[in-house]
Backbone as ProteinMPNN parsed JSONL, in Angstrom:
{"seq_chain_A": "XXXXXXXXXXXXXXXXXXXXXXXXXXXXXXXXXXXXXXXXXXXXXXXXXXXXXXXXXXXXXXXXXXXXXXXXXXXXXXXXXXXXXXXXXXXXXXXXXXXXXXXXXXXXXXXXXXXXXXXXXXXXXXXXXXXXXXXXXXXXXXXXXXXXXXXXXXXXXXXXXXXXXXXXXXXXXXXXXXXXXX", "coords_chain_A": {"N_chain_A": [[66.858, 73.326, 97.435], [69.715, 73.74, 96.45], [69.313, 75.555, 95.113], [68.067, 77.71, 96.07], [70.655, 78.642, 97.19], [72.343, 79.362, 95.88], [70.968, 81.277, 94.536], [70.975, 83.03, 96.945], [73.847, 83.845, 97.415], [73.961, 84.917, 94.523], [72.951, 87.135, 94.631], [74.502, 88.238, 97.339], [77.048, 88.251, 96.363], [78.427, 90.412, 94.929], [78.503, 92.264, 96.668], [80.147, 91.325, 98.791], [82.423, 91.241, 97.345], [82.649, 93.707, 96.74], [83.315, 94.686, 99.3], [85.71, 92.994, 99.771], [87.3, 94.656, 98.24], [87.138, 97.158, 98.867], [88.805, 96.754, 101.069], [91.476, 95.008, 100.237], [92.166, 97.283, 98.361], [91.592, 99.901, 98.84], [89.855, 102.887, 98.527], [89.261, 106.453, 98.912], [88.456, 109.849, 99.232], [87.835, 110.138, 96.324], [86.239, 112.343, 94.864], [87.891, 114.729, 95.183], [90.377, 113.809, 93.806], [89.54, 113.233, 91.238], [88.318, 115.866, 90.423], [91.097, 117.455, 90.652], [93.108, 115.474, 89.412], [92.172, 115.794, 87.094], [92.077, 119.092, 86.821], [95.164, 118.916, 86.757], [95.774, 117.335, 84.277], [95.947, 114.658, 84.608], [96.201, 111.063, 84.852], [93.396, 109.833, 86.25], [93.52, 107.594, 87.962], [96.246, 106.99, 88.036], [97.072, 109.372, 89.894], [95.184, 107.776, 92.402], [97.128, 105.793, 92.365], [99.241, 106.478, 93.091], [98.574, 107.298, 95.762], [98.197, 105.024, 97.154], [100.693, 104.27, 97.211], [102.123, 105.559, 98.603], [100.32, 105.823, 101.034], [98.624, 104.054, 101.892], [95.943, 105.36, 101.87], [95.363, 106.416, 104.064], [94.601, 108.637, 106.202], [96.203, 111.218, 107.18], [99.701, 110.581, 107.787], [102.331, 110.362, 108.949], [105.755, 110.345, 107.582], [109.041, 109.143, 108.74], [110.784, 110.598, 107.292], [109.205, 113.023, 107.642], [107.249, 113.458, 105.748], [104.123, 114.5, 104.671], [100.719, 113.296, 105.384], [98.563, 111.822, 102.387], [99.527, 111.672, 99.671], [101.985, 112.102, 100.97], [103.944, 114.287, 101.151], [106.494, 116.484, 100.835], [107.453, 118.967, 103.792], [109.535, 121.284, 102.776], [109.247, 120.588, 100.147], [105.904, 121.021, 99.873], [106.632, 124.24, 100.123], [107.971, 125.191, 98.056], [105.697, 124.498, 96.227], [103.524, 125.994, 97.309], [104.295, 128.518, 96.978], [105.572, 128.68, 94.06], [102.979, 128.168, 93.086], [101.318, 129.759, 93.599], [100.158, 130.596, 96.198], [99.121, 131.913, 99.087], [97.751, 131.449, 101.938], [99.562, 128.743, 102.737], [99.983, 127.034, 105.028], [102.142, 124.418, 107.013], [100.483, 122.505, 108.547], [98.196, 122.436, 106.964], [98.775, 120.406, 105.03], [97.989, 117.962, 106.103], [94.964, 118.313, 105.492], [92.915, 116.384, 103.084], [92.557, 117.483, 100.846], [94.009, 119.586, 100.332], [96.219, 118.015, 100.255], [96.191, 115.932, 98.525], [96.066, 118.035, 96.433], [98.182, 119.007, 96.249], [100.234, 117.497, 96.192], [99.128, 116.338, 93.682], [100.18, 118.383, 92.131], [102.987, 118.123, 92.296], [103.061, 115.781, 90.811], [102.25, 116.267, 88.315], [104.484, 118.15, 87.54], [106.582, 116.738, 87.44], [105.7, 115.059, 85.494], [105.54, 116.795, 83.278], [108.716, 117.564, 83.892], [109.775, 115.663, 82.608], [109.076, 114.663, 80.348], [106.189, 113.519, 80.255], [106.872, 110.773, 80.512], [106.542, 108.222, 82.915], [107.412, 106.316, 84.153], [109.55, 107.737, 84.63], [108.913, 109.993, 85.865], [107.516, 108.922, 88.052], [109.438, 107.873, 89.461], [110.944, 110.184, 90.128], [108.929, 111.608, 91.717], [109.029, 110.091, 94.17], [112.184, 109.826, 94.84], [113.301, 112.016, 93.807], [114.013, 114.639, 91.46], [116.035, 115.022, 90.825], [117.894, 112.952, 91.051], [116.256, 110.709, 89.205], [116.661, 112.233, 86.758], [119.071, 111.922, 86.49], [119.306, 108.912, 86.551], [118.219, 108.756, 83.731], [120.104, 109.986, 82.185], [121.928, 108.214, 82.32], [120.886, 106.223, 81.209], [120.538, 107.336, 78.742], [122.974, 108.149, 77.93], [124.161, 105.355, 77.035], [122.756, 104.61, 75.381], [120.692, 103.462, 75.463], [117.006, 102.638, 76.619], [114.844, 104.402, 78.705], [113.814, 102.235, 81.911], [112.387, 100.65, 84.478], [114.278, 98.713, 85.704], [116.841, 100.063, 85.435], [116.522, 102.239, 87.649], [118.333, 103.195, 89.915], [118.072, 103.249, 92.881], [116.83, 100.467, 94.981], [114.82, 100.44, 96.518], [112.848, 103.147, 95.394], [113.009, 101.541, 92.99], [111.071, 99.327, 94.098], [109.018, 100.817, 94.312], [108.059, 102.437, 91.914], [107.215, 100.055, 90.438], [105.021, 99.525, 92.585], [103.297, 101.605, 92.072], [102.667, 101.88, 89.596], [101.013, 98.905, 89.471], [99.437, 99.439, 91.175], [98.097, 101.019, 90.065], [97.33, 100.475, 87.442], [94.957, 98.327, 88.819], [93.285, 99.914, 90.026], [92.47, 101.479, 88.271], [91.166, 99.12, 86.7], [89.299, 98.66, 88.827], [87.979, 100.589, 89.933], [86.925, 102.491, 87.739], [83.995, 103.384, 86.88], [83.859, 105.093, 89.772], [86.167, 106.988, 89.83], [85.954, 108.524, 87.521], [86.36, 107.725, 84.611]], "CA_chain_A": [[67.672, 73.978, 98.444], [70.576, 74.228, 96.654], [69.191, 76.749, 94.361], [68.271, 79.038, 96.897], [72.169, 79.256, 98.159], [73.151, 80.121, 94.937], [69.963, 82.45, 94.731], [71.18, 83.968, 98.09], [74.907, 84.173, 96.789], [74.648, 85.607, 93.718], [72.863, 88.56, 95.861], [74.96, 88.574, 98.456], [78.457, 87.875, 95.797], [78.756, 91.906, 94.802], [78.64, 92.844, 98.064], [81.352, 90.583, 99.654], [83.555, 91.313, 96.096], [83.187, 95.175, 96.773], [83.953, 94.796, 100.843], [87.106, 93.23, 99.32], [88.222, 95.63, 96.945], [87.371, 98.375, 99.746], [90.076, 96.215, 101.706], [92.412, 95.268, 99.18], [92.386, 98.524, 97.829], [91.014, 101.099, 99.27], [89.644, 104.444, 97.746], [88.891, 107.44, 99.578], [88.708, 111.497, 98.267], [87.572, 110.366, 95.043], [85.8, 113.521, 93.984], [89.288, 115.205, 94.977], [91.612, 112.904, 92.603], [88.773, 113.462, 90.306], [88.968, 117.323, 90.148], [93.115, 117.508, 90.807], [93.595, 114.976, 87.857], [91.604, 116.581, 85.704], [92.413, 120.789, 86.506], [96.116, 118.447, 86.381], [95.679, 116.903, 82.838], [96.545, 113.576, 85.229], [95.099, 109.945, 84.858], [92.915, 109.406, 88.455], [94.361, 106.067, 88.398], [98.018, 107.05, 88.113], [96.986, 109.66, 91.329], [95.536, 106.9, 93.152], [98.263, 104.489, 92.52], [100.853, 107.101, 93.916], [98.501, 107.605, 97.02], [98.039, 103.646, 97.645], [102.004, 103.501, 97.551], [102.472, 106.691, 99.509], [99.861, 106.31, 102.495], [97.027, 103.025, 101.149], [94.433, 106.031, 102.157], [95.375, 106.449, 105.131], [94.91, 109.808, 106.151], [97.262, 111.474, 109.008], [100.509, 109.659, 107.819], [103.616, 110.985, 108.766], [107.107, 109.143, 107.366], [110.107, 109.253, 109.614], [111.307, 111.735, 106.903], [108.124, 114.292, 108.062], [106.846, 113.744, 105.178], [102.873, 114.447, 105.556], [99.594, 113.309, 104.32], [98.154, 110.98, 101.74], [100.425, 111.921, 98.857], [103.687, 112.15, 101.476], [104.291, 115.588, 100.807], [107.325, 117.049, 102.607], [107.359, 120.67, 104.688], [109.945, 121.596, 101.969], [108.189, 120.81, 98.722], [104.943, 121.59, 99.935], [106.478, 125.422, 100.497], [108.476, 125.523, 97.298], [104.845, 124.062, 95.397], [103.183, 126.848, 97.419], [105.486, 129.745, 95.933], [105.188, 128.613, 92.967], [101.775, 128.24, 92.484], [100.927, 131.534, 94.201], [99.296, 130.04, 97.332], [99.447, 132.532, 99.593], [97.758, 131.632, 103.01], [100.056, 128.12, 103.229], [100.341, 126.5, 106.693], [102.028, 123.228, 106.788], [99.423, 121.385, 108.781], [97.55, 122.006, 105.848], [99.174, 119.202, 104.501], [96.828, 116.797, 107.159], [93.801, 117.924, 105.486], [93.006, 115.406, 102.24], [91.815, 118.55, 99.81], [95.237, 120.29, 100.318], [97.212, 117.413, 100.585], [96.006, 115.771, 97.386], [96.328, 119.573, 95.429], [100.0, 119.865, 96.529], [101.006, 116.239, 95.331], [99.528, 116.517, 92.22], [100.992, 119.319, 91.504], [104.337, 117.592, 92.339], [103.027, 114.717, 90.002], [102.539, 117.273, 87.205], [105.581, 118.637, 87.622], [107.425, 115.768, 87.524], [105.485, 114.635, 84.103], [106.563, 117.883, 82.729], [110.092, 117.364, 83.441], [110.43, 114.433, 82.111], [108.203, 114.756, 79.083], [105.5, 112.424, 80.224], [107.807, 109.356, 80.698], [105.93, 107.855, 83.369], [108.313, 105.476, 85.12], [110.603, 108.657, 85.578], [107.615, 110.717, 86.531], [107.4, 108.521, 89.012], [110.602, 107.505, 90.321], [111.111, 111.688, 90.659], [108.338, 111.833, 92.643], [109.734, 109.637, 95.08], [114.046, 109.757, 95.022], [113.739, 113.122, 93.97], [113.871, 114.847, 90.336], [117.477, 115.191, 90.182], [118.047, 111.004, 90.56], [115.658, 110.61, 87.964], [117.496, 113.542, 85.871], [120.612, 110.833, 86.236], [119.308, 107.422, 85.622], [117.478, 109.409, 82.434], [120.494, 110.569, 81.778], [122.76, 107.674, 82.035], [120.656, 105.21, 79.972], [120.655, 108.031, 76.888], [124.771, 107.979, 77.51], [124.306, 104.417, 77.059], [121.89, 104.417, 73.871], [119.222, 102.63, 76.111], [116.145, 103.068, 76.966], [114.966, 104.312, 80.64], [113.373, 101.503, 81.933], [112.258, 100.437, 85.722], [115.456, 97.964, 86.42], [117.773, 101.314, 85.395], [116.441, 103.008, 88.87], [119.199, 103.292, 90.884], [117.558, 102.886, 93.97], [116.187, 99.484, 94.85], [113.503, 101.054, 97.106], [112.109, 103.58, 94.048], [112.755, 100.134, 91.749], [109.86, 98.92, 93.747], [107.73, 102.379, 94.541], [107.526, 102.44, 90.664], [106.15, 99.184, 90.528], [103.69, 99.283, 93.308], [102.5, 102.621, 91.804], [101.943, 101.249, 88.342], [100.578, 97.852, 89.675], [97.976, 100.114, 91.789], [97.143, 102.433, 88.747], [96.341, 99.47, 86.312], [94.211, 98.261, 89.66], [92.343, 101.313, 90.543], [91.503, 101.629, 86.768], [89.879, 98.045, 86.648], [88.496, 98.513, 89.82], [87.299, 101.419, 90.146], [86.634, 103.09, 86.947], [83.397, 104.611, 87.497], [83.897, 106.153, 90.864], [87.432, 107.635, 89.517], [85.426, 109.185, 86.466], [87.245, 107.044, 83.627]], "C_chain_A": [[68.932, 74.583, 97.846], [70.517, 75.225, 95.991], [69.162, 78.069, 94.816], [69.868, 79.442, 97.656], [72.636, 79.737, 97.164], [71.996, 81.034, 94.496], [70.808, 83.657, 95.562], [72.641, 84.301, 97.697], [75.187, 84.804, 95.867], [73.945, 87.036, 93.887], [73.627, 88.919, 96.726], [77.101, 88.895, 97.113], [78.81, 89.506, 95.432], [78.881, 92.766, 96.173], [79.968, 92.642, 98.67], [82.359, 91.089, 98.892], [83.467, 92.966, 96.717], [83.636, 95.694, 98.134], [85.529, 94.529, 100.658], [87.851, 93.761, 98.929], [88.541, 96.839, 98.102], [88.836, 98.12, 100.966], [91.095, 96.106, 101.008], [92.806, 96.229, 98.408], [91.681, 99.716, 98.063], [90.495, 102.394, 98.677], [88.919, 104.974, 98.548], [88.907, 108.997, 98.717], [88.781, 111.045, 96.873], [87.073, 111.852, 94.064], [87.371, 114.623, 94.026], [89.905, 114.716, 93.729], [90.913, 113.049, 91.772], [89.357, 114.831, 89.658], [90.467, 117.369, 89.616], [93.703, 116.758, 89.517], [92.966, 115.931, 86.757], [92.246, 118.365, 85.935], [94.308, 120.031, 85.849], [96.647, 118.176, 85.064], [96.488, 115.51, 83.784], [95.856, 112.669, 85.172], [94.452, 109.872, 86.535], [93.482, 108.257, 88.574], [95.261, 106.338, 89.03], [97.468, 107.949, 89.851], [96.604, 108.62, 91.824], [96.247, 105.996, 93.352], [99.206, 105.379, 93.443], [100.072, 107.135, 95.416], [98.548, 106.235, 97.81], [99.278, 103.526, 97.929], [102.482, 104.319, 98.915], [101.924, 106.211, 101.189], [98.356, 104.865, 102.734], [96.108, 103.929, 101.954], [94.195, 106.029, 103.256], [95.291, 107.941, 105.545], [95.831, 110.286, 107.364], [98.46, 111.05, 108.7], [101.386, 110.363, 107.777], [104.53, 110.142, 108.631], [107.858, 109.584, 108.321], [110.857, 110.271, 108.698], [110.624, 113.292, 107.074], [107.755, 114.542, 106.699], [105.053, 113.627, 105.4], [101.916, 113.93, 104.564], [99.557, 111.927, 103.38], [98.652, 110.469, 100.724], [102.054, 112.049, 99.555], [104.495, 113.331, 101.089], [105.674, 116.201, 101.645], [107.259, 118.288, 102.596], [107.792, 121.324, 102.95], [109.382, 121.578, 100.764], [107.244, 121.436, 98.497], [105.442, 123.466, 99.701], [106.733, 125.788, 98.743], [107.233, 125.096, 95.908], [104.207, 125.767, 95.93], [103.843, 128.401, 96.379], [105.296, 129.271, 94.803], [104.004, 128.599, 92.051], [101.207, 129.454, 92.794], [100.023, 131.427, 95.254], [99.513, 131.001, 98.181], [98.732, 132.514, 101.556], [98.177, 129.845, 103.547], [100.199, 127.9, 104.248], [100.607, 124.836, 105.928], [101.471, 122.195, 107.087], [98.364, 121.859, 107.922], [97.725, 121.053, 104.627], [98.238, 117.538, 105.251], [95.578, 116.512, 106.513], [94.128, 117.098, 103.433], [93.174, 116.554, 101.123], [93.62, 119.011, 99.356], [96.394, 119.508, 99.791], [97.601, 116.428, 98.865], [96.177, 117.021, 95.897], [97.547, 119.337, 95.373], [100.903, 118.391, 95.887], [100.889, 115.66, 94.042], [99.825, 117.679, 91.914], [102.188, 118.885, 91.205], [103.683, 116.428, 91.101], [102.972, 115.527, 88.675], [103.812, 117.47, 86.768], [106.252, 117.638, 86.958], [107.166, 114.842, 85.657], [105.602, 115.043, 83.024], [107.719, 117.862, 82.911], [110.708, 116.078, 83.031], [109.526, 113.982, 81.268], [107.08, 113.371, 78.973], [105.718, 111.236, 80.496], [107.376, 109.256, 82.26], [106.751, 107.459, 84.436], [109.623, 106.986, 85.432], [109.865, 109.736, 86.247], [107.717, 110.135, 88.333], [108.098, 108.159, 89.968], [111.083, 109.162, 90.519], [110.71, 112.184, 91.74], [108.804, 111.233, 93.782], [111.365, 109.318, 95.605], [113.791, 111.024, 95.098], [114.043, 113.512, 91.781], [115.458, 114.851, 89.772], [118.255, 113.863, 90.003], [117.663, 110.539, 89.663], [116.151, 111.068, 86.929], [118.982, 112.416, 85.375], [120.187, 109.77, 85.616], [118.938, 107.85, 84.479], [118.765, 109.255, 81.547], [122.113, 109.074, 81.069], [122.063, 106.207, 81.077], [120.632, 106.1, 78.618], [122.185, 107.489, 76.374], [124.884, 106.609, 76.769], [123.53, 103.632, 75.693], [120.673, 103.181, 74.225], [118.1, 103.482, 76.505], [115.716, 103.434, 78.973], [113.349, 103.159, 81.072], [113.367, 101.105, 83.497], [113.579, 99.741, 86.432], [116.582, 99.082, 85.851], [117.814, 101.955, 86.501], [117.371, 102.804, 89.353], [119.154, 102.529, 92.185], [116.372, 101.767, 94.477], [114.797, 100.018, 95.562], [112.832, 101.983, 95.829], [111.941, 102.33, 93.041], [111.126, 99.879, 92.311], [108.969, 99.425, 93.904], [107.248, 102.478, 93.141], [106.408, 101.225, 90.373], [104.849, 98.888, 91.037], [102.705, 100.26, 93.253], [101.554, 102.257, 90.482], [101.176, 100.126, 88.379], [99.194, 98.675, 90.088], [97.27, 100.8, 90.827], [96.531, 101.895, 88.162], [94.566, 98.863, 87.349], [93.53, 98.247, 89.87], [91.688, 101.437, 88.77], [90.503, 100.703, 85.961], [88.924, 98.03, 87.402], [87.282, 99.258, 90.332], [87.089, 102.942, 88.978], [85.725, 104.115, 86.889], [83.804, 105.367, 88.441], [85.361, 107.233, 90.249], [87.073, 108.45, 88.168], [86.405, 109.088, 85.365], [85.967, 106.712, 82.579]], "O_chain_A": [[69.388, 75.624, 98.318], [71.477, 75.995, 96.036], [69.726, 79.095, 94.436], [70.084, 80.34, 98.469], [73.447, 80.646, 97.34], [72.554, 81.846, 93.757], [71.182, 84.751, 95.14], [72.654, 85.53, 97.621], [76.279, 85.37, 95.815], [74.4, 88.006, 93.28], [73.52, 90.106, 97.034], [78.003, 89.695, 97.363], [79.914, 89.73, 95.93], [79.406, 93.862, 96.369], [80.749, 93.537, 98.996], [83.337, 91.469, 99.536], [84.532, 93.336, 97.212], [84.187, 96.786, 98.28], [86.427, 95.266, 101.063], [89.054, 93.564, 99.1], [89.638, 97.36, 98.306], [89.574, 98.956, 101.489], [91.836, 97.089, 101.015], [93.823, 96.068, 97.732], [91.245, 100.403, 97.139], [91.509, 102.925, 98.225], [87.969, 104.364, 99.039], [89.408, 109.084, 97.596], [89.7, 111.48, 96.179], [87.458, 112.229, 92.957], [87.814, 115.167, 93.014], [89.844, 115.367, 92.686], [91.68, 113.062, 90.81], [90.276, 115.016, 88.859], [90.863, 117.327, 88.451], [94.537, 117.242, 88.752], [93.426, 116.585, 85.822], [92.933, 118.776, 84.999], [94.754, 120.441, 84.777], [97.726, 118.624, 84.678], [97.698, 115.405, 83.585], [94.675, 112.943, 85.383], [95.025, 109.869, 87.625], [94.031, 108.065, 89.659], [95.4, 106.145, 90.238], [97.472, 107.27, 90.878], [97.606, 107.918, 91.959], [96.175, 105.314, 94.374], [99.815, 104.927, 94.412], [100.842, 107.006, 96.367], [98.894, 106.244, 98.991], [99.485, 102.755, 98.866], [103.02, 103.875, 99.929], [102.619, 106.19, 102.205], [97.433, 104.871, 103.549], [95.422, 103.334, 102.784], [93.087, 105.736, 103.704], [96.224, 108.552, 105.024], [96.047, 109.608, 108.369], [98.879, 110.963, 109.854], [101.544, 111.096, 106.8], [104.477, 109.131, 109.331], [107.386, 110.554, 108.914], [111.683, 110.924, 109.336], [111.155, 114.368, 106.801], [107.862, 115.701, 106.297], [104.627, 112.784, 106.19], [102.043, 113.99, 103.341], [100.387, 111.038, 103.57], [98.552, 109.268, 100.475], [103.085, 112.084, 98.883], [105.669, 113.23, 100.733], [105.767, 116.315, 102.867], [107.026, 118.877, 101.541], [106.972, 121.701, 102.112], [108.996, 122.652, 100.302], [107.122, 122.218, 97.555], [104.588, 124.101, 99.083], [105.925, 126.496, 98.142], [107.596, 125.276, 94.746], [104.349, 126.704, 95.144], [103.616, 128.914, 95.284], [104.247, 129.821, 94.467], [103.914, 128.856, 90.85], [100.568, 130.069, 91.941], [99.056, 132.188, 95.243], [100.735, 131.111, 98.082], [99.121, 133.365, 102.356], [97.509, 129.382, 104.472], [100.77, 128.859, 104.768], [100.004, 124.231, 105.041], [101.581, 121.131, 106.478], [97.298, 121.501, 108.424], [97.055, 120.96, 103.598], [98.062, 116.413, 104.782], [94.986, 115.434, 106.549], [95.145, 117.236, 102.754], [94.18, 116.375, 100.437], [94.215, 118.765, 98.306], [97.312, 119.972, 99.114], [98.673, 116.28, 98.277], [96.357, 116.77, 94.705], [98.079, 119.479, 94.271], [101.972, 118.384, 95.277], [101.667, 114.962, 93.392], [99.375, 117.801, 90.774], [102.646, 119.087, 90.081], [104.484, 116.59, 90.181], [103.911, 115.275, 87.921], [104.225, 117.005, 85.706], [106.473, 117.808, 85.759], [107.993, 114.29, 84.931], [105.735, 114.401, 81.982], [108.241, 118.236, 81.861], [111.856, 115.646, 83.135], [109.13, 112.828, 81.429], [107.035, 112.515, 78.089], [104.752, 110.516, 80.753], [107.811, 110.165, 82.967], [106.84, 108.09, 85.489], [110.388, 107.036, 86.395], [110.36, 110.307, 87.219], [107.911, 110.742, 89.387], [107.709, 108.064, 91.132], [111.879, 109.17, 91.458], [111.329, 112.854, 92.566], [109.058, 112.092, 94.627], [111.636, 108.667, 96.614], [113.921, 111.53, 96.213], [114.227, 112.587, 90.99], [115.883, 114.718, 88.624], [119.056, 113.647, 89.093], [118.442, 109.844, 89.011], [116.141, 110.3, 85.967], [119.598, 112.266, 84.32], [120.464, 109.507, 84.446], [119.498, 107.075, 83.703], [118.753, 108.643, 80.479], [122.832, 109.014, 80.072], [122.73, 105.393, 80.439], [120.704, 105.551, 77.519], [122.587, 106.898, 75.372], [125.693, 106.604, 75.841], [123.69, 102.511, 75.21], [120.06, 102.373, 73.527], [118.143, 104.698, 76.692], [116.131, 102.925, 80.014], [112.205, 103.302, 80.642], [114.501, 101.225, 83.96], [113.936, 100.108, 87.551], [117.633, 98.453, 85.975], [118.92, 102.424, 86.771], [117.453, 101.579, 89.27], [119.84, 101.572, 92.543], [115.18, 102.064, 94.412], [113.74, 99.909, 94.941], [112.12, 101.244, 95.15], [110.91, 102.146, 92.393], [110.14, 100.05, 91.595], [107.902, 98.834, 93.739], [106.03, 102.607, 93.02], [105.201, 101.339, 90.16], [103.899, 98.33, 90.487], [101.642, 100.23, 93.874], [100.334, 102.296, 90.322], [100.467, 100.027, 87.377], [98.126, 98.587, 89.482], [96.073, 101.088, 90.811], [95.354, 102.205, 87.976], [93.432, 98.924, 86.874], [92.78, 97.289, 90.056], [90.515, 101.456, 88.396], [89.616, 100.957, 85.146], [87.821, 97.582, 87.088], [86.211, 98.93, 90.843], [87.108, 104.118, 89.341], [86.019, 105.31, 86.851], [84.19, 106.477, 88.073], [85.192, 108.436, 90.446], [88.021, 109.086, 87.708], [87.173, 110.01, 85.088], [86.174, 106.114, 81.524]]}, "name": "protein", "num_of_chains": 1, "seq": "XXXXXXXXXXXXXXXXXXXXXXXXXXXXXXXXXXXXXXXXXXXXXXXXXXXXXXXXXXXXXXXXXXXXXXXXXXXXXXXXXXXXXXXXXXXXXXXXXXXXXXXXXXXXXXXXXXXXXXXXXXXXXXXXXXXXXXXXXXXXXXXXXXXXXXXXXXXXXXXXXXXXXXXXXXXXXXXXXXXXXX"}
């Protein structure tokens, strides 16, 4: 008897483990974050870590700052990503749908890894304070002959948006390797 429960368990044990993960961590618009990292030159992890902190894959999510979407895009960025990229039939409830919404925030994640030469933790704390906060703490651990380092953030809220981005990235990259095309 008791063989057959651990028969029937270690059939049933991948199942229950990947209902969890789909709970505990969610992944959605993979073939998106797929594409977008890659035309990006972006890890899919690192995107899904920023969308798990942003929205955990939620789609529809507006912040109390109107910021929209999966990535948390705001009106403003989104326009000034548009223009810049040469988008030309922009609407901002095209920030709702996943395709768009995921394009326009890695772009901002790009961006952000380009101005700050890859450096990750300011990549990331840009994306969320803002590039010109980042531009400071950067600026005031050089003054200081330190390194920039997560407890330098300024802002205790980005202190732990960095964290719960990088915690999700390592995550998503154990977790879901295949599907994220790693």
């Amino acid at each position: 008897m008791v063989g057959a429960g651990a028969l029937a368990w270690s059939g049933l044990r991948p199942k229950i483990e990947g209902a969890v993960d789909e709970i505990r961590l969610p992944l959605k618009h993979e073939d998106v974050i797929r594409q977008q990292a890659k035309e990006k030159d972006l890890d899919p992890a690192l995107v899904a870590g920023v969308i798990y902190a942003e929205s955990r894959f939620r789609d529809n999510q507006e912040s109390s700052a109107g910021a929209l979407g999966l990535m948390q895009v705001t009106p403003d960025t989104a326009r000034d990503i548009a223009r810049e990229s040469g988008a030309n039939t922009f609407a901002i409830g095209d920030l709702h749908t996943a395709d768009v919404n995921i394009r326009y925030g890695t772009w901002r994640l790009r961006d952000m890894m380009r101005r700050f030469d890859g450096n990750q933790v300011l990549a990331i704390a840009g994306y969320n304070a803002g590039p010109g906060n980042a531009k400071r703490w950067q600026d005031e651990a050089a003054a200081q002959g330190q390194e920039m380092t997560i407890a330098r953030i300024g802002f205790p809220e980005t202190r732990h948006y960095v964290e719960k981005v990088l915690n999700a990235e390592r995550d998503y990259r154990r977790t879901y390797s295949k599907e994220l095309g790693r």
